[in-house]
Coordinates of C-alpha atoms and ligand atoms in Angstrom, one line a residue:
Chain A
M1 CA -156.0 92.3 6.3
A2 CA -158.8 93.7 4.1
S3 CA -161.9 94.6 6.0
I4 CA -165.3 93.3 5.2
D5 CA -167.8 95.8 3.8
T6 CA -171.1 95.0 5.4
T7 CA -173.2 97.6 3.7
P8 CA -175.8 95.9 1.5
R9 CA -174.9 96.2 -2.2
K10 CA -176.9 95.7 -5.3
A11 CA -176.5 92.2 -6.6
A12 CA -174.5 92.1 -9.8
D13 CA -176.9 92.6 -12.7
D14 CA -174.3 92.1 -15.3
S15 CA -175.5 88.7 -16.6
D16 CA -172.3 88.3 -18.6
I17 CA -170.4 87.3 -15.4
P18 CA -170.4 83.6 -15.0
N19 CA -171.5 82.2 -11.7
I20 CA -169.7 79.8 -9.4
S21 CA -171.4 77.3 -7.1
I22 CA -170.1 76.8 -3.6
Q23 CA -171.2 74.9 -0.5
V24 CA -171.3 76.9 2.7
E25 CA -171.7 75.1 6.1
F26 CA -172.2 76.3 9.6
S27 CA -171.5 74.4 12.8
G28 CA -170.9 74.8 16.5
G29 CA -174.0 76.8 17.0
L30 CA -173.5 79.3 14.1
E31 CA -176.2 77.6 12.1
M32 CA -178.7 79.2 14.5
L33 CA -177.9 82.6 12.9
F34 CA -178.7 81.1 9.5
S35 CA -182.2 79.7 9.8
S36 CA -180.9 76.7 11.8
Q37 CA -179.7 75.3 8.5
R38 CA -176.3 73.7 8.4
R39 CA -175.7 73.5 4.7
H40 CA -176.4 76.3 2.1
S41 CA -175.7 75.9 -1.6
L42 CA -174.9 79.3 -3.1
S43 CA -174.4 80.6 -6.6
L44 CA -172.3 83.7 -6.8
P45 CA -170.8 85.8 -9.6
A46 CA -167.3 84.6 -10.2
T47 CA -165.9 88.1 -10.3
E48 CA -166.6 91.4 -8.7
Q49 CA -165.6 94.6 -10.4
G50 CA -163.3 92.6 -12.6
T51 CA -161.5 90.7 -9.8
P52 CA -162.2 87.2 -8.6
I53 CA -164.7 86.9 -5.7
T54 CA -163.0 86.5 -2.3
I55 CA -164.0 85.0 1.0
A56 CA -164.4 88.6 2.3
S57 CA -167.2 89.1 -0.3
L58 CA -168.7 85.8 0.6
I59 CA -168.9 86.8 4.3
N60 CA -170.5 90.1 3.2
H61 CA -173.0 88.2 1.1
L62 CA -173.8 85.8 3.9
C63 CA -174.3 88.7 6.3
N64 CA -176.6 90.7 4.0
H65 CA -178.5 88.0 2.2
T66 CA -178.3 84.6 4.0
M67 CA -178.4 85.6 7.6
K68 CA -182.0 85.9 9.0
D69 CA -180.9 87.0 12.4
T70 CA -180.4 90.7 13.3
R71 CA -177.5 90.0 15.6
K72 CA -174.8 90.6 13.1
E73 CA -172.3 91.1 15.9
L74 CA -172.4 87.4 16.5
F75 CA -170.9 86.9 13.0
I76 CA -169.0 90.1 12.2
L77 CA -167.2 92.4 14.7
D78 CA -165.2 95.5 13.7
D79 CA -165.6 94.7 10.0
H80 CA -164.0 91.3 10.4
L81 CA -165.3 87.8 11.2
R82 CA -165.7 87.9 15.0
P83 CA -163.0 86.1 17.1
G84 CA -164.0 82.5 18.0
I85 CA -165.1 81.6 14.4
L86 CA -162.8 79.3 12.4
V87 CA -163.1 79.3 8.6
L88 CA -162.2 76.1 6.8
I89 CA -161.7 76.1 3.1
N90 CA -162.0 72.5 1.7
D91 CA -161.2 71.1 5.2
A92 CA -158.1 73.4 5.7
D93 CA -157.8 76.3 8.0
W94 CA -158.2 79.5 5.9
E95 CA -155.0 80.8 7.4
L96 CA -153.3 78.3 5.2
E97 CA -155.1 79.7 2.1
G98 CA -154.8 83.5 2.5
E99 CA -157.7 84.2 4.8
E100 CA -160.1 86.9 3.6
A101 CA -158.2 87.4 0.3
Y102 CA -158.7 83.7 -0.7
E103 CA -160.3 83.7 -4.2
L104 CA -163.3 81.3 -4.3
Q105 CA -163.3 78.5 -6.8
N106 CA -166.2 76.7 -8.3
G107 CA -167.1 73.7 -6.0
D108 CA -165.4 75.0 -2.9
N109 CA -166.7 73.9 0.5
I110 CA -166.5 76.7 3.1
L111 CA -167.2 75.8 6.7
F112 CA -167.7 78.3 9.4
V113 CA -167.2 76.8 12.9
S114 CA -167.8 78.5 16.2
T115 CA -165.3 77.4 18.8
L116 CA -166.8 75.5 21.7
H117 CA -165.8 75.9 25.3
G118 CA -168.0 73.5 27.3
G119 CA -166.8 70.4 28.9
Chain B
M1 CA -173.4 77.4 38.8
E2 CA -176.3 75.0 39.2
S3 CA -177.6 74.4 42.6
T4 CA -178.9 71.4 44.4
N5 CA -182.0 71.5 46.5
A6 CA -181.5 68.5 48.8
A7 CA -182.5 68.9 52.4
P8 CA -179.5 69.7 54.6
D9 CA -179.9 66.4 56.5
S10 CA -179.8 64.2 53.4
A11 CA -176.9 66.2 52.0
R12 CA -175.0 65.6 55.2
V13 CA -175.7 61.9 55.0
E14 CA -174.5 61.8 51.4
Q15 CA -171.4 63.8 52.4
L16 CA -170.6 61.3 55.2
K17 CA -171.1 58.4 52.9
A18 CA -168.8 59.9 50.4
Q19 CA -166.2 60.6 53.1
I20 CA -166.4 57.0 54.3
A21 CA -166.0 55.7 50.8
R22 CA -163.0 57.9 50.3
T23 CA -161.4 56.9 53.6
E24 CA -162.0 53.2 52.9
N25 CA -160.4 53.6 49.5
E26 CA -157.4 55.3 51.1
L27 CA -157.1 52.5 53.6
R28 CA -157.3 50.0 50.8
E29 CA -154.5 51.8 49.0
L30 CA -152.3 52.0 52.1
R31 CA -152.8 48.3 52.7
A32 CA -151.9 47.5 49.1
Q33 CA -148.8 49.7 49.4
L34 CA -147.8 48.0 52.7
H35 CA -148.4 44.6 51.2
E36 CA -146.2 45.4 48.2
L37 CA -143.4 46.7 50.4
E38 CA -143.5 43.7 52.7
S39 CA -143.5 41.2 49.9
S40 CA -140.7 42.9 48.1
S41 CA -138.5 43.3 51.2
S42 CA -139.1 39.7 52.2
S43 CA -138.1 38.4 48.8
S44 CA -134.8 40.2 48.9
S45 CA -134.0 39.2 52.5
T46 CA -135.9 35.9 52.8
T47 CA -133.0 34.0 54.3
Q48 CA -132.3 36.5 57.0
E49 CA -135.9 36.7 58.0
N50 CA -136.2 32.9 58.1
H51 CA -133.3 32.8 60.4
Q52 CA -134.8 35.3 62.8
S53 CA -138.3 34.1 62.9
H54 CA -138.0 30.4 62.4
H55 CA -135.0 29.3 64.5
H56 CA -136.3 25.9 64.9
A57 CA -136.7 25.3 61.2
V58 CA -133.3 26.3 60.0
E59 CA -132.2 22.7 59.3
T60 CA -135.3 21.7 57.4
P61 CA -135.7 23.4 54.1
V62 CA -138.9 25.5 54.1
N63 CA -140.7 26.7 51.0
P64 CA -138.1 27.8 48.6
A65 CA -137.9 31.6 48.1
P66 CA -140.1 32.5 45.0
P67 CA -138.0 32.8 41.9
Q68 CA -136.7 36.3 41.4
W69 CA -139.1 38.3 39.2
K70 CA -137.1 39.2 36.1
W71 CA -139.8 41.0 33.9
P72 CA -140.2 44.7 33.7
L73 CA -144.0 44.7 34.5
K74 CA -145.6 43.0 37.5
E75 CA -147.2 39.6 37.0
E76 CA -150.7 41.1 37.4
E77 CA -149.9 43.8 34.9
Y78 CA -149.2 41.4 32.1
I79 CA -152.7 40.1 32.6
R80 CA -154.4 43.4 33.1
Y81 CA -152.8 45.2 30.1
G82 CA -152.4 42.1 27.9
R83 CA -155.1 43.1 25.4
Q84 CA -153.4 46.4 24.6
L85 CA -149.8 45.1 25.1
I86 CA -150.2 43.0 22.0
L87 CA -151.0 46.0 19.8
P88 CA -148.3 47.6 17.7
T89 CA -149.5 51.0 18.9
V90 CA -148.6 50.1 22.5
G91 CA -146.3 47.0 22.8
I92 CA -144.2 46.4 25.9
E93 CA -142.2 49.6 25.3
G94 CA -145.3 51.7 25.1
Q95 CA -146.7 50.1 28.2
L96 CA -143.5 50.9 30.1
R97 CA -143.8 54.5 28.9
L98 CA -147.4 54.6 30.1
K99 CA -146.3 53.3 33.4
S100 CA -143.6 56.0 33.8
A101 CA -145.8 58.8 32.6
A102 CA -147.6 61.3 34.7
V103 CA -150.8 62.8 33.2
L104 CA -152.7 65.8 34.5
L105 CA -156.5 66.3 33.8
V106 CA -157.6 69.8 34.3
G107 CA -161.3 69.4 35.0
A108 CA -163.2 66.4 36.4
G109 CA -166.4 66.9 34.5
G110 CA -167.9 65.6 31.3
L111 CA -164.6 65.4 29.5
G112 CA -162.4 64.6 32.5
C113 CA -164.5 61.6 33.7
P114 CA -164.3 59.4 30.6
A115 CA -160.7 60.6 29.9
A116 CA -159.6 59.6 33.4
A117 CA -161.3 56.3 33.2
Y118 CA -159.5 55.2 30.1
L119 CA -156.2 56.6 31.2
A120 CA -156.5 54.8 34.5
G121 CA -157.5 51.6 32.7
A122 CA -154.6 51.8 30.4
G123 CA -152.1 52.0 33.3
V124 CA -150.6 55.5 33.3
G125 CA -148.2 55.7 36.2
T126 CA -149.6 58.9 37.8
L127 CA -152.9 60.4 37.1
G128 CA -153.5 63.9 38.6
V129 CA -156.9 65.7 38.5
A130 CA -157.4 69.4 39.2
D131 CA -160.9 70.7 39.9
G132 CA -162.5 72.8 42.6
D133 CA -166.1 71.9 42.0
T134 CA -168.4 69.5 43.9
V135 CA -170.6 66.9 42.4
E136 CA -174.2 68.0 41.5
V137 CA -177.1 66.0 40.5
S138 CA -177.3 67.8 37.1
N139 CA -173.7 66.6 36.4
L140 CA -174.6 62.9 36.5
H141 CA -176.1 62.4 33.0
R142 CA -172.7 62.9 31.5
Q143 CA -170.0 62.9 34.3
I144 CA -170.1 59.2 34.5
A145 CA -167.4 58.7 37.2
H146 CA -169.4 60.5 39.8
S147 CA -172.4 58.9 41.4
T148 CA -175.7 59.7 43.1
A149 CA -174.2 58.7 46.5
R150 CA -171.3 61.2 46.0
V151 CA -173.4 64.3 45.3
G152 CA -171.9 67.1 47.3
A153 CA -168.4 65.4 47.4
C154 CA -165.4 67.1 45.7
K155 CA -165.2 66.1 42.1
V156 CA -161.5 65.2 42.3
D157 CA -162.1 62.8 45.2
S158 CA -165.1 61.3 43.5
L159 CA -163.2 60.8 40.2
V160 CA -160.2 59.3 42.0
A161 CA -162.4 56.9 44.0
Y162 CA -163.9 55.7 40.7
C163 CA -160.5 55.3 39.0
R164 CA -159.0 53.6 42.0
A165 CA -161.7 51.0 42.0
L166 CA -161.0 50.5 38.3
N167 CA -157.2 50.3 38.6
P168 CA -155.5 50.5 42.1
G169 CA -152.1 50.2 40.4
V170 CA -152.1 53.9 39.4
T171 CA -150.9 56.7 41.6
Y172 CA -153.6 59.3 41.9
V173 CA -153.1 62.9 42.9
A174 CA -156.2 65.0 43.7
H175 CA -155.7 68.7 43.3
G176 CA -158.9 70.0 44.9
E177 CA -158.7 73.5 43.4
H178 CA -159.2 75.2 40.1
L179 CA -156.1 76.1 38.2
T180 CA -155.1 79.8 38.7
P181 CA -152.2 81.8 37.3
R182 CA -150.5 81.5 40.7
N183 CA -150.9 77.7 41.3
A184 CA -150.8 76.5 37.7
A185 CA -147.1 76.2 37.2
A186 CA -146.5 74.3 40.4
I187 CA -149.2 71.8 39.6
V188 CA -148.5 71.3 35.9
A189 CA -144.7 71.0 36.4
R190 CA -145.2 67.5 38.1
Y191 CA -146.7 66.0 34.9
D192 CA -145.5 65.0 31.4
L193 CA -148.8 65.6 29.5
V194 CA -151.9 67.7 30.1
L195 CA -155.5 67.2 29.1
D196 CA -157.6 70.4 29.0
C197 CA -161.1 69.2 30.2
T198 CA -162.2 72.6 31.4
D199 CA -165.3 74.5 30.3
H200 CA -164.4 78.2 29.8
P201 CA -162.1 80.2 27.6
T202 CA -160.3 81.7 30.6
S203 CA -159.0 78.4 31.8
R204 CA -158.3 77.3 28.2
Y205 CA -155.9 80.2 27.7
L206 CA -154.3 79.7 31.1
V207 CA -153.7 75.9 30.6
S208 CA -152.2 76.6 27.2
D209 CA -149.9 79.3 28.4
V210 CA -148.6 77.1 31.3
C211 CA -148.1 74.2 28.9
V212 CA -146.1 76.4 26.5
L213 CA -143.9 77.7 29.3
L214 CA -143.3 74.3 30.9
R215 CA -143.1 72.6 27.5
K216 CA -145.9 70.1 28.0
P217 CA -148.0 68.6 25.2
L218 CA -151.7 69.5 25.6
V219 CA -154.7 67.6 24.4
S220 CA -157.6 70.0 24.3
A221 CA -161.3 69.1 23.8
S222 CA -164.6 70.9 24.2
A223 CA -168.3 70.1 23.7
L224 CA -171.6 71.8 23.6
R225 CA -175.1 70.6 22.6
T226 CA -174.4 67.9 20.0
D227 CA -171.0 69.2 18.8
G228 CA -167.5 68.6 19.9
Q229 CA -163.9 69.7 19.0
L230 CA -160.5 68.1 19.7
I231 CA -157.0 69.3 19.0
V232 CA -153.6 68.3 20.1
L233 CA -151.5 71.4 20.9
N234 CA -147.9 72.1 21.7
S235 CA -146.9 68.6 20.5
P236 CA -144.0 68.2 20.2
P237 CA -143.4 71.0 22.7
A238 CA -140.4 73.2 22.0
P239 CA -139.0 76.4 23.4
Q240 CA -140.7 79.7 22.6
G241 CA -139.8 80.7 19.0
S242 CA -138.5 77.3 18.0
P243 CA -139.9 76.3 14.5
A244 CA -139.9 72.6 15.7
G245 CA -142.7 73.4 18.1
R246 CA -146.4 72.9 17.2
P247 CA -149.1 75.6 17.7
C248 CA -150.5 76.5 21.0
Y249 CA -154.1 77.4 21.8
R250 CA -153.3 81.1 21.2
C251 CA -151.8 80.3 17.7
I252 CA -155.2 78.8 16.7
F253 CA -157.4 81.3 18.7
P254 CA -155.3 84.5 19.1
K255 CA -158.3 86.5 20.3
P256 CA -160.9 85.3 22.7
P257 CA -164.5 85.2 21.6
P258 CA -166.8 88.0 22.9
A259 CA -168.1 87.0 26.3
A260 CA -171.7 87.4 25.0
S261 CA -171.1 84.6 22.4
V262 CA -169.7 82.1 25.0
V263 CA -172.4 79.5 25.8
S264 CA -172.0 77.1 28.7
C265 CA -173.4 73.6 28.9
G266 CA -175.8 74.8 31.6
E267 CA -177.2 77.4 29.2
G268 CA -176.9 75.6 25.9
G269 CA -177.4 72.1 27.0
I270 CA -175.1 69.0 26.4
L271 CA -175.8 65.5 25.3
G272 CA -173.9 63.0 27.5
P273 CA -172.4 60.7 24.8
V274 CA -171.3 63.8 22.8
V275 CA -169.0 65.1 25.6
G276 CA -168.2 61.5 26.4
V277 CA -166.9 60.8 22.9
M278 CA -164.7 63.9 23.1
G279 CA -163.3 62.8 26.5
V280 CA -162.6 59.3 25.3
L281 CA -160.8 60.7 22.2
Q282 CA -158.6 62.9 24.5
A283 CA -157.6 59.7 26.4
L284 CA -156.9 58.0 23.1
E285 CA -154.6 60.9 21.9
A286 CA -152.8 60.9 25.2
I287 CA -152.2 57.2 25.1
K288 CA -150.9 57.4 21.5
L289 CA -148.6 60.3 22.4
I290 CA -147.2 58.6 25.5
A291 CA -146.8 55.2 23.9
A292 CA -145.0 56.8 21.0
G293 CA -142.5 58.4 23.4
V294 CA -143.6 62.0 23.3
G295 CA -144.0 62.1 27.1
S296 CA -141.3 61.6 29.7
C297 CA -138.1 59.7 28.8
G298 CA -137.3 58.7 32.3
D299 CA -134.9 61.5 33.2
G300 CA -137.7 64.0 33.6
S301 CA -136.9 65.8 30.4
T302 CA -139.3 65.8 27.5
T303 CA -138.4 64.4 24.2
V304 CA -138.9 66.5 21.1
K305 CA -139.9 63.9 18.6
E306 CA -140.4 64.9 15.0
S307 CA -144.0 64.5 14.3
S308 CA -144.8 63.6 10.7
S309 CA -148.5 64.7 10.7
T310 CA -149.6 68.3 10.5
P311 CA -151.7 69.6 13.3
S312 CA -155.4 68.9 12.8
L313 CA -158.6 69.8 14.4
L314 CA -161.2 67.1 14.8
L315 CA -164.8 68.3 14.6
F316 CA -167.6 66.0 15.8
S317 CA -171.2 66.8 15.0
A318 CA -173.6 64.1 16.3
T319 CA -176.5 65.2 14.0
S320 CA -174.5 65.5 10.8
A321 CA -174.4 63.0 8.0
T322 CA -170.6 63.0 8.4
P323 CA -170.2 63.2 12.2
F324 CA -166.4 63.3 12.1
R325 CA -164.3 65.8 10.1
S326 CA -160.6 66.4 10.4
I327 CA -159.4 69.9 9.5
R328 CA -155.8 70.7 8.6
M329 CA -154.6 73.6 10.8
R330 CA -151.9 76.2 10.7
G331 CA -148.5 75.8 12.5
R332 CA -147.1 78.1 15.1
R333 CA -148.1 81.8 14.7
P334 CA -145.0 83.9 14.1
K335 CA -146.3 86.6 16.4
C336 CA -148.0 84.4 18.9
F337 CA -148.4 86.0 22.3
A338 CA -147.3 82.8 24.1
C339 CA -145.1 80.6 21.9
S340 CA -143.3 82.9 19.4
A341 CA -139.8 84.3 19.5
D342 CA -141.3 87.7 20.2
S343 CA -143.2 86.4 23.2
T344 CA -142.5 88.1 26.5
L345 CA -144.6 85.6 28.5
T346 CA -142.6 84.1 31.4
L347 CA -143.3 81.8 34.3
E348 CA -142.5 84.7 36.7
E349 CA -145.0 86.9 35.0
L350 CA -147.6 84.2 35.2
K351 CA -147.0 83.4 38.8
S352 CA -147.1 87.1 39.7
G353 CA -150.7 87.2 38.7
S354 CA -150.2 90.2 36.4
L355 CA -152.0 88.4 33.6
D356 CA -155.7 88.8 34.0
Y357 CA -157.3 85.9 32.1
V358 CA -160.8 86.9 33.2
Q359 CA -160.4 90.4 31.9
F360 CA -158.8 89.1 28.7
C361 CA -161.8 87.0 28.0
G362 CA -164.3 89.6 29.1
V363 CA -167.1 89.2 31.6
N364 CA -170.7 88.7 30.6
T365 CA -172.4 91.3 32.8
P366 CA -176.1 90.9 33.5
V367 CA -178.4 92.9 31.3
N368 CA -179.6 96.1 32.9
V369 CA -181.5 98.2 30.3
L370 CA -184.9 98.7 32.0
R371 CA -185.8 101.4 34.5
P372 CA -187.2 100.0 37.8
E373 CA -190.7 101.0 36.9
E374 CA -190.5 98.9 33.8
R375 CA -189.9 95.7 35.9
I376 CA -192.2 93.9 38.3
S377 CA -191.4 91.1 40.7
A378 CA -192.8 87.6 40.3
T379 CA -194.9 88.1 43.5
H380 CA -196.3 91.4 42.1
Y381 CA -197.3 89.8 38.8
N382 CA -199.0 87.0 40.7
T383 CA -200.9 89.5 42.8
I384 CA -202.0 91.4 39.7
L385 CA -203.5 88.3 38.2
A386 CA -205.2 87.3 41.4
E387 CA -206.7 90.7 42.1
R388 CA -207.9 91.5 38.7
P389 CA -209.1 88.2 37.2
G390 CA -210.5 88.5 33.7
K391 CA -208.5 91.7 33.0
Q392 CA -206.9 91.5 29.7
S393 CA -203.1 91.1 29.6
V394 CA -200.5 89.0 27.8
L395 CA -197.6 87.1 29.4
L396 CA -194.8 86.4 26.8
D397 CA -192.4 83.6 27.7
V398 CA -189.4 84.3 25.6
R399 CA -187.4 81.1 26.5
E400 CA -186.6 78.6 23.8
K401 CA -189.4 76.1 23.1
E402 CA -187.7 73.2 24.9
H403 CA -187.6 75.2 28.1
F404 CA -191.2 76.3 27.7
D405 CA -192.4 72.7 27.0
I406 CA -191.0 71.5 30.3
A407 CA -192.9 74.0 32.5
S408 CA -194.4 77.4 32.2
I409 CA -196.6 79.9 34.0
P410 CA -200.3 79.2 33.2
G411 CA -201.6 81.3 30.3
A412 CA -198.1 82.2 29.0
I413 CA -197.5 82.4 25.3
N414 CA -194.2 81.1 24.0
V415 CA -192.4 83.4 21.6
P416 CA -188.7 82.4 21.7
F417 CA -186.1 85.2 22.1
S418 CA -184.4 84.2 18.8
T419 CA -187.6 84.9 16.8
F420 CA -187.3 88.5 18.0
Q421 CA -183.9 88.6 16.3
A422 CA -185.3 87.8 12.9
R423 CA -185.2 90.5 10.4
N424 CA -188.7 92.0 9.9
K425 CA -190.0 92.8 6.5
A426 CA -191.0 96.4 6.8
T427 CA -194.4 97.2 5.3
A428 CA -195.0 99.8 2.7
N429 CA -195.8 102.6 5.1
G430 CA -192.8 101.8 7.2
E431 CA -194.9 100.5 10.1
E432 CA -194.2 97.1 11.5
P433 CA -197.1 94.6 11.2
R434 CA -199.0 93.4 14.3
P435 CA -197.1 90.4 15.7
E436 CA -198.8 87.1 15.2
W437 CA -198.9 86.3 19.0
L438 CA -200.7 89.5 19.9
P439 CA -204.5 88.8 20.2
E440 CA -206.3 90.8 17.6
N441 CA -209.0 92.1 19.9
M442 CA -206.6 93.3 22.6
S443 CA -207.4 96.7 23.9
D444 CA -204.7 99.4 23.8
D445 CA -204.3 99.5 27.5
A446 CA -204.0 95.7 28.1
A447 CA -200.5 95.1 29.6
I448 CA -197.8 92.9 28.1
Y449 CA -195.5 91.1 30.6
V450 CA -192.4 89.4 29.5
V451 CA -190.7 86.5 31.3
C452 CA -187.5 84.6 30.5
R453 CA -185.2 82.2 32.3
V454 CA -183.4 84.5 34.7
G455 CA -184.4 88.1 33.6
N456 CA -181.9 89.1 30.9
D457 CA -183.5 88.3 27.6
S458 CA -186.9 89.6 29.0
Q459 CA -185.4 93.1 29.3
L460 CA -184.2 93.1 25.7
V461 CA -187.5 91.9 24.4
T462 CA -189.4 94.5 26.5
Q463 CA -187.2 97.2 24.9
K464 CA -187.8 95.7 21.5
L465 CA -191.6 95.7 21.9
K466 CA -191.5 99.4 22.9
E467 CA -189.4 100.1 19.8
M468 CA -192.0 98.4 17.8
G469 CA -194.5 100.9 19.1
L470 CA -196.6 98.3 21.0
D471 CA -196.8 100.4 24.1
K472 CA -199.2 102.8 22.2
N473 CA -197.3 105.9 23.4
G474 CA -197.4 104.9 27.0
T475 CA -201.1 103.8 27.1
R476 CA -200.1 100.1 27.5
F477 CA -197.7 98.9 30.2
I478 CA -194.9 96.7 28.9
G479 CA -192.5 95.3 31.4
D480 CA -190.6 92.2 32.4
I481 CA -190.7 89.9 35.4
Q482 CA -187.5 90.5 37.4
G483 CA -185.5 87.3 37.9
G484 CA -187.5 85.4 35.3
M485 CA -188.7 81.8 35.9
R486 CA -186.0 81.3 38.6
A487 CA -187.8 84.0 40.6
W488 CA -191.2 82.5 39.9
K489 CA -190.0 79.2 41.3
K490 CA -188.5 80.8 44.3
E491 CA -191.4 83.2 45.1
I492 CA -194.6 81.6 43.8
D493 CA -194.3 77.9 42.8
Q494 CA -191.6 75.8 44.3
T495 CA -192.7 72.8 42.4
M496 CA -191.9 74.3 39.1
P497 CA -189.0 72.5 37.3
F498 CA -186.3 75.0 36.5
T499 CA -184.1 74.2 33.5
Ligands
LIG1 ZN1 -148.8 80.0 20.1

């Protein structure tokens, strides 16, 4: 599994790269790390250093640009998404779609869900 | 654990009431059983009994023996279950399966109460409940089977009493203890299907492992605040490594979440109907599985029925525009710790207690980052205020706004913990700007006190304020109130509502 690079990177300034639009949603309490906002519409460059943008890059982007909370460890742990967060790509478990290596498509809906334990 | 503050006398009264209610229910159950036995034995040996007890009446025909009952359900059951019997999902075959099924609820709380009510109502043969807790007042807004009169009673007894009143035709088994690695297999083995209605990752991994080893389908649900999740696991169950089996809890969540990220209903809050919806859905999934024949097939073995649908996770979000969402999930994980061919997990290992679920899930230890001189007691803070009225100081209450709005110490300023976690925009000279809550005219030696719910977050905020340079190189005292609002209630103001 490729690890997620969390160091802030300069946004692509190559305007020749077309952008893709995606919907990102947070639920199960994760929205609290993202300004208590459940839905975020993002526009990202379709490729990164010549290769299509992956979920790993999206997670990196969310961590560095979208997240307003300093507690990154509640989202990323040891360079990967922390245990207890499910990623759902267009209503399917990301494990069915290649996990971090999944290449984002225009119009994708990516849902991050924190697992609940209460009862 | 939440605590009740009832006077010992009234608690005893309630306990006795609960005990009386339980005993009366038991008596009722025993009388019903006796009545049933007597009536069935008299119908099979009517003639003989008539000869013995009515010698004088032998010649004259008495009331003819009732016609032999030739239907699979009892007369009353056709009436009681009539509305569901006529549904294709149930039918007479499904009802008979329900009647022969034994279902275990692990947890008699917010999920377990509604789930048990509907399973009892639907007429499962045996309903077992395992829980070691007692009923508390703070449970009652969502744990609808308990009652104000039964505060202090064992939850399992309270739930069984409620269900028995609803449907005395079900056999109830109360396991008045929490599931542990040692007792889990013996309890779960008696049932065909398990509902995980617990409230912590440790129990969720344990319940799943036992269900894998004993090959029981598992209906798992959880809830917090306004969200809920539901998934049917290990259904159909199959031996470890069999591709016919469906995923277990560990297939979906191989690693437990960090203990610090686990929020309980007591800490995060929970809306009654939200957890209620999830419990009702658990009962629904259980009824569907049993009626379709996934449970017992009479000889005690469990059928492995080919399920056409892929496993799915149901997400419920009460405040969302689309409250229900169904997510396609993965199948069994090839390297799963519990259900894969590689798994070394056995019943013997489980029973030996060598698997430490608490350690596996981690323990959230209380925060301890301040030196003793950086902390003051609630009593001490109160004395400082009383002895030096008018002296400038700030009391920061870092609980979330909802807690603060309910009750707070007079003069406290509310700056929720989460706002301290927001990324600050560094100013040009690298210095952090003066926080908005800090009075502009405050002298450099005016103290800042920090209070939270129980004294964890307040330590972290104290540390943060010092990192921000607000202690003016030691000129200003910054410290927290040890034990937080809980200590304030205990030591200073017993009337203060504690949430
Ligand atoms: Zn598994």
